[in-house]
Short mmCIF file of C-alpha atoms and ligand atoms in Angstrom, two decimals:
data_model
loop_
_atom_site.label_atom_id
_atom_site.label_comp_id
_atom_site.label_asym_id
_atom_site.label_seq_id
_atom_site.Cartn_x
_atom_site.Cartn_y
_atom_site.Cartn_z
CA MET A 450 -7.55 -12.41 -10.81
CA TYR A 451 -8.66 -11.36 -7.15
CA LEU A 452 -8.05 -8.87 -4.88
CA GLU A 453 -8.72 -8.01 -1.35
CA ILE A 454 -7.90 -5.12 0.69
CA LEU A 455 -6.88 -6.22 3.80
CA GLY A 456 -5.97 -2.61 5.14
CA SER A 457 -7.13 0.93 4.03
CA ALA A 458 -5.79 3.11 6.51
CA ALA A 459 -2.72 5.22 6.44
CA GLY A 460 0.42 4.52 8.79
CA GLY A 461 -0.95 4.55 12.57
CA GLY A 462 -4.61 3.07 11.46
CA PHE A 463 -7.99 4.39 12.43
CA PRO A 464 -8.19 4.99 15.42
CA GLN A 465 -4.53 5.44 15.71
CA TRP A 466 -3.47 4.62 19.44
CA ASN A 467 -2.30 8.30 20.12
CA CYS A 468 -4.74 10.26 18.51
CA ASN A 469 -7.65 12.13 19.90
CA CYS A 470 -8.76 13.93 16.64
CA ARG A 471 -12.60 14.35 16.03
CA ASN A 472 -12.29 11.17 13.67
CA CYS A 473 -10.53 8.89 16.56
CA ARG A 474 -12.46 10.43 19.12
CA LEU A 475 -15.96 9.79 17.64
CA LEU A 476 -14.90 6.31 16.43
CA ARG A 477 -13.75 5.13 19.79
CA GLY A 478 -17.15 6.47 21.48
CA GLY A 479 -19.15 4.93 18.94
CA THR A 480 -20.71 7.92 17.30
CA LEU A 481 -18.91 8.38 14.13
CA ARG A 482 -20.60 6.93 11.27
CA GLY A 483 -17.89 5.37 9.68
CA LYS A 484 -15.58 2.31 10.08
CA PRO A 485 -12.31 1.60 12.03
CA ARG A 486 -9.37 0.21 9.51
CA LEU A 487 -6.07 -1.33 9.61
CA GLN A 488 -3.21 -0.08 7.86
CA THR A 489 -2.85 -0.43 3.98
CA GLN A 490 -2.54 -3.77 2.75
CA VAL A 491 -3.40 -5.33 -0.33
CA ALA A 492 -3.19 -9.28 -1.56
CA LEU A 493 -3.67 -10.50 -5.26
CA SER A 494 -4.32 -13.77 -6.57
CA PRO A 495 -4.84 -15.43 -9.91
CA ASP A 496 -6.72 -18.58 -8.66
CA ARG A 497 -7.58 -17.73 -4.51
CA ASN A 498 -5.18 -20.69 -3.79
CA SER A 499 -1.36 -18.67 -4.39
CA TRP A 500 -1.46 -15.03 -2.96
CA PHE A 501 0.76 -12.06 -3.55
CA LEU A 502 1.08 -9.12 -1.20
CA LEU A 503 1.21 -5.48 -2.14
CA ASN A 504 3.57 -4.03 0.48
CA ALA A 505 3.91 -5.64 4.22
CA SER A 506 2.02 -3.59 6.87
CA PRO A 507 2.46 -3.88 10.77
CA ASP A 508 -1.12 -5.03 11.29
CA LEU A 509 -0.15 -8.29 8.55
CA ARG A 510 -0.21 -11.03 11.31
CA LEU A 511 -3.86 -9.78 12.02
CA GLN A 512 -4.87 -9.40 8.60
CA ILE A 513 -3.78 -12.82 7.58
CA GLU A 514 -6.26 -14.42 10.76
CA ARG A 515 -9.14 -11.97 9.15
CA THR A 516 -8.66 -13.80 5.91
CA PRO A 517 -9.52 -17.12 5.77
CA CYS A 518 -7.81 -17.76 2.12
CA LEU A 519 -4.43 -16.91 3.38
CA TYR A 520 -4.60 -19.54 6.02
CA PRO A 521 -2.44 -22.74 5.91
CA GLN A 522 -4.04 -24.93 3.57
CA SER A 523 -1.86 -28.06 4.24
CA GLY A 524 0.48 -30.33 6.02
CA GLY A 525 2.31 -29.12 9.49
CA ARG A 526 3.40 -25.65 8.05
CA HIS A 527 2.35 -24.01 5.02
CA SER A 528 0.83 -20.72 3.75
CA PRO A 529 -0.40 -19.33 0.55
CA ILE A 530 1.18 -15.84 0.54
CA ASN A 531 4.05 -16.84 -1.88
CA GLY A 532 5.36 -13.50 -2.24
CA VAL A 533 5.53 -9.64 -1.36
CA LEU A 534 6.03 -6.40 -3.63
CA VAL A 535 7.34 -3.25 -1.59
CA THR A 536 7.06 -0.30 -3.35
CA GLY A 537 9.05 1.88 -0.62
CA ALA A 538 10.74 1.33 2.54
CA ASP A 539 7.86 3.46 4.94
CA ILE A 540 7.42 1.18 8.31
CA ASP A 541 4.01 0.91 7.22
CA GLN A 542 5.19 -0.88 3.91
CA ILE A 543 7.75 -3.51 5.50
CA ALA A 544 7.29 -3.96 8.99
CA GLY A 545 4.71 -6.83 8.09
CA LEU A 546 8.05 -8.54 6.53
CA LEU A 547 8.88 -9.50 10.23
CA SER A 548 5.48 -11.24 10.34
CA LEU A 549 6.31 -13.43 7.73
CA ARG A 550 9.70 -15.02 9.19
CA GLU A 551 9.18 -18.19 10.61
CA LEU A 552 11.10 -20.01 7.90
CA HIS A 553 8.57 -19.71 4.99
CA ARG A 554 9.80 -19.53 1.80
CA LEU A 555 9.07 -16.23 0.07
CA SER A 556 9.76 -13.91 -3.11
CA LEU A 557 10.43 -10.51 -2.57
CA TYR A 558 10.34 -7.84 -5.01
CA SER A 559 12.29 -4.50 -4.01
CA THR A 560 14.53 -1.89 -6.01
CA PRO A 561 18.06 -2.27 -5.27
CA SER A 562 18.15 0.95 -3.10
CA ILE A 563 15.40 -0.63 -0.76
CA ARG A 564 17.29 -3.93 -0.67
CA ARG A 565 20.15 -1.89 0.66
CA ILE A 566 18.19 -0.26 3.32
CA LEU A 567 16.68 -3.66 4.39
CA GLU A 568 19.53 -6.15 3.72
CA GLN A 569 22.71 -3.79 5.29
CA ASP A 570 21.34 -0.93 7.17
CA ASN A 571 18.31 -3.11 9.24
CA THR A 572 19.69 -6.45 10.04
CA VAL A 573 16.81 -7.44 11.74
CA PHE A 574 15.62 -8.33 8.16
CA GLY A 575 17.98 -11.26 8.03
CA MET A 576 15.59 -13.32 10.11
CA LEU A 577 14.00 -13.70 6.91
CA LYS A 578 17.25 -15.17 5.17
CA ARG A 579 18.17 -17.89 8.08
CA ILE A 580 17.94 -20.67 5.75
CA PRO A 581 19.20 -21.29 2.05
CA HIS A 582 16.39 -20.55 -0.52
CA GLN A 583 13.98 -18.85 2.31
CA LEU A 584 14.08 -15.62 0.38
CA SER A 585 14.28 -14.98 -3.73
CA TRP A 586 14.95 -11.59 -4.04
CA HIS A 587 14.31 -9.67 -7.10
CA GLU A 588 15.39 -6.80 -7.76
CA ILE A 589 13.29 -4.15 -9.92
CA THR A 590 13.86 -1.01 -11.50
CA PRO A 591 11.32 1.64 -12.36
CA GLY A 592 10.29 1.05 -16.34
CA GLU A 593 10.78 -2.42 -15.60
CA HIS A 594 7.85 -5.30 -16.55
CA PHE A 595 8.22 -8.21 -14.78
CA PRO A 596 6.14 -11.59 -13.60
CA LEU A 597 5.34 -12.17 -10.25
CA LEU A 598 6.96 -16.07 -9.38
CA ASP A 599 6.58 -18.12 -6.46
CA PRO A 600 9.77 -19.05 -4.61
CA SER A 601 10.10 -22.18 -6.92
CA GLY A 602 9.83 -19.76 -10.20
CA THR A 603 6.53 -20.85 -11.08
CA ASN A 604 4.69 -17.73 -12.78
CA SER A 605 1.51 -16.71 -11.54
CA GLY A 606 0.43 -15.15 -14.79
CA ILE A 607 0.30 -11.65 -12.78
CA GLY A 608 2.41 -9.19 -14.66
CA CYS A 609 3.83 -5.86 -12.88
CA THR A 610 5.35 -2.90 -14.22
CA VAL A 611 6.86 -0.60 -11.78
CA PHE A 612 7.46 3.26 -12.15
CA SER A 613 9.03 6.29 -9.91
CA LEU A 614 6.18 8.27 -7.67
CA ALA A 615 8.77 9.99 -5.38
CA SER A 616 12.32 10.62 -4.43
CA ARG A 617 12.08 11.00 -0.74
CA TYR A 618 13.58 8.10 1.66
CA PRO A 619 11.94 7.52 4.97
CA ALA A 620 12.97 9.64 8.05
CA TYR A 621 14.70 6.80 9.52
CA VAL A 622 17.25 6.36 6.59
CA LEU A 623 20.49 8.21 7.52
CA PRO A 624 21.05 11.00 5.49
CA GLN A 625 24.57 9.75 4.28
CA ARG A 626 22.73 6.51 3.26
CA ALA A 627 19.68 8.64 1.43
CA SER A 628 22.24 10.57 -0.48
CA SER A 629 24.00 7.56 -1.54
CA LEU A 630 20.59 5.46 -3.16
CA LYS A 631 18.96 6.40 -6.66
CA PRO A 632 16.17 8.96 -5.95
CA ASP A 633 13.85 7.22 -8.69
CA GLU A 634 14.08 3.91 -6.19
CA ALA A 635 12.30 5.53 -3.21
CA GLN A 636 8.92 5.12 -3.93
CA LEU A 637 7.03 3.05 -6.79
CA GLY A 638 3.84 2.84 -8.14
CA VAL A 639 2.80 -0.43 -9.82
CA LEU A 640 0.65 -1.35 -12.77
CA VAL A 641 -0.63 -5.00 -12.33
CA GLU A 642 -2.07 -7.01 -15.25
CA SER A 643 -4.04 -9.93 -14.40
CA PRO A 644 -3.94 -13.46 -16.57
CA SER A 645 -7.07 -12.24 -18.21
CA GLY A 646 -6.04 -8.80 -18.94
CA GLY A 647 -7.50 -6.66 -16.39
CA LYS A 648 -5.70 -3.89 -15.05
CA LEU A 649 -4.87 -2.56 -11.87
CA ALA A 650 -2.71 0.77 -10.65
CA TYR A 651 -1.71 0.85 -7.08
CA LEU A 652 -0.57 4.34 -5.92
CA PRO A 653 -0.64 4.59 -2.02
CA ALA A 654 1.64 7.61 -1.83
CA VAL A 655 1.50 10.29 -4.69
CA ARG A 656 3.25 13.15 -4.28
CA ASP A 657 2.43 14.94 -7.88
CA ILE A 658 0.06 14.11 -10.80
CA SER A 659 1.95 14.65 -14.12
CA PRO A 660 0.16 14.52 -17.57
CA PRO A 661 2.25 10.85 -18.25
CA LEU A 662 0.97 9.62 -14.91
CA VAL A 663 -2.92 10.48 -15.91
CA GLU A 664 -2.45 8.81 -19.26
CA ARG A 665 -1.22 5.67 -17.28
CA LEU A 666 -4.24 5.57 -15.19
CA SER A 667 -6.75 6.30 -18.15
CA LEU A 668 -5.78 2.71 -19.08
CA VAL A 669 -6.49 0.74 -15.99
CA ASP A 670 -9.86 -0.79 -14.81
CA LEU A 671 -9.26 -0.28 -11.42
CA VAL A 672 -6.76 2.59 -9.50
CA LEU A 673 -6.29 2.09 -6.02
CA PHE A 674 -4.82 5.92 -5.35
CA ASP A 675 -3.28 8.02 -2.51
CA GLY A 676 -6.18 9.44 -0.08
CA THR A 677 -4.05 9.95 2.93
CA PHE A 678 -4.96 13.65 3.68
CA TRP A 679 -8.05 15.80 2.97
CA SER A 680 -6.33 19.27 2.86
CA ASP A 681 -2.55 20.02 2.84
CA ASP A 682 -2.38 21.42 6.32
CA GLU A 683 -4.51 18.73 8.15
CA LEU A 684 -1.74 17.32 10.55
CA ILE A 685 -0.72 21.16 11.14
CA GLN A 686 -4.37 22.00 12.03
CA ILE A 687 -4.55 19.24 14.59
CA GLN A 688 -1.01 19.12 16.01
CA GLY A 689 -0.26 22.90 15.66
CA SER A 690 2.74 22.18 14.04
CA GLY A 691 4.31 19.48 11.52
CA ALA A 692 4.89 18.88 8.02
CA SER A 693 2.20 19.74 5.71
CA ALA A 694 0.96 16.97 3.14
CA GLY A 695 3.45 17.86 0.26
CA GLU A 696 6.11 17.53 2.51
CA MET A 697 5.37 14.05 3.75
CA GLY A 698 4.96 13.12 -0.14
CA HIS A 699 1.13 13.15 -0.17
CA ILE A 700 -1.17 15.10 -2.72
CA PRO A 701 -4.09 15.93 -0.81
CA VAL A 702 -7.52 15.09 -2.10
CA SER A 703 -9.12 18.59 -1.95
CA GLY A 704 -8.17 21.94 -3.11
CA ALA A 705 -7.08 23.22 -6.85
CA ASN A 706 -4.11 21.43 -6.75
CA GLY A 707 -5.84 18.17 -5.20
CA SER A 708 -5.89 14.64 -6.54
CA LEU A 709 -10.34 15.12 -7.13
CA CYS A 710 -9.43 18.26 -8.83
CA LYS A 711 -6.37 17.13 -11.16
CA LEU A 712 -7.73 13.39 -11.72
CA ALA A 713 -11.37 15.03 -12.76
CA ALA A 714 -11.38 13.98 -16.32
CA LEU A 715 -9.80 10.46 -15.43
CA ARG A 716 -12.02 7.91 -17.52
CA CYS A 717 -11.63 4.79 -15.47
CA PRO A 718 -14.11 2.18 -14.15
CA ARG A 719 -13.62 2.08 -10.38
CA LYS A 720 -11.59 4.75 -8.65
CA VAL A 721 -10.90 4.28 -4.98
CA PHE A 722 -8.69 6.18 -2.41
CA ILE A 723 -6.85 3.94 0.15
CA HIS A 724 -4.30 4.73 2.23
CA VAL A 725 -6.55 7.32 4.10
CA ASN A 726 -4.96 8.61 7.26
CA ASN A 727 -6.95 8.71 10.45
CA THR A 728 -7.60 12.57 10.37
CA ASN A 729 -9.12 12.55 6.90
CA PRO A 730 -12.60 13.76 7.28
CA MET A 731 -13.85 11.49 4.41
CA LEU A 732 -13.64 8.63 6.88
CA ASP A 733 -17.00 10.29 8.34
CA GLU A 734 -19.70 8.93 6.41
CA SER A 735 -22.08 11.98 7.21
CA SER A 736 -19.37 14.96 6.43
CA PRO A 737 -19.66 16.99 3.25
CA GLN A 738 -16.30 15.61 2.30
CA TYR A 739 -17.48 11.95 1.93
CA ARG A 740 -20.45 13.22 -0.15
CA GLU A 741 -17.90 15.34 -2.55
CA VAL A 742 -15.65 11.98 -3.01
CA ARG A 743 -18.65 9.95 -3.84
CA GLU A 744 -20.37 12.70 -6.15
CA ALA A 745 -17.28 12.75 -7.93
CA GLY A 746 -17.37 8.85 -8.67
CA TRP A 747 -14.63 7.82 -5.85
CA GLU A 748 -15.05 5.22 -3.37
CA VAL A 749 -13.30 5.42 0.12
CA ALA A 750 -11.58 1.88 0.44
CA GLU A 751 -12.55 -0.29 3.62
CA ASP A 752 -10.89 -3.59 4.91
CA GLY A 753 -12.29 -6.27 3.50
CA ASN A 754 -13.30 -4.73 -0.20
CA GLN A 755 -12.71 -7.44 -2.63
CA PHE A 756 -12.61 -6.90 -6.25
CA GLU A 757 -12.12 -9.32 -9.38
CA LEU A 758 -10.08 -8.29 -12.39
ZN1 LIG B 1132 -7.05 10.56 14.96
#
């Protein structure tokens, strides 16, 4: 299985349009030892011909144009993108679906709760269902194992198992709606098994690290893990107010309760932080934080990274 990281930043990207933090300021000025990043987007393929997306970022149109294997390959209208698995309903996980609307047939995998948010509350996504069979919607629930199918039902050979990571729905979901949805369908982690048996864990939004989660991660070859914030009060320090990392559903990288510490004993060939917020000091490759991450055996995802599993 081939895996391409088309974007590795958290919502807003790096730099973020209205952010003047140290990272964004130095990056714009050309003096940061670090790279710009689009919003998090991962693409998977068993053969480099047929592709499936993990979530659909607001930068998706640009990410497709930067990735020749995602260009149309034949006929007047074509795309090798056959499906999308959405792990949550955050704007940076679903907005890109609207860039896939031009009557292209797609398989879409989501929990029933996220389907209700997209289908019943946000009718703009009806543009994905203008003609019969444009969208093949597969409802998935935590604990379920399922294959990724193209819109005609052909099995890609890629298998997925999803599990619940958090119970919080995005702020745009009205409280009345959120209370009617199943908490364990809000935010998913995905275990992906390639046709050759290679295993990936994709967890872009992790609130807590439990012993069962560590056990799951110890069985995979590559983990793409929530690297949103370095510290719990990172945004508060910059904005002067606001939510902590924990309140936003992200365990910080540093600290006694952070992911570096809690996953220190994890035996996994490749451990990569993804979904990195523009304020995170580990984006500066000359920083002690970046050094700490690298010395702990972790990588910081960059746009364009490729893996084979
Ligand atoms: Zn910034």
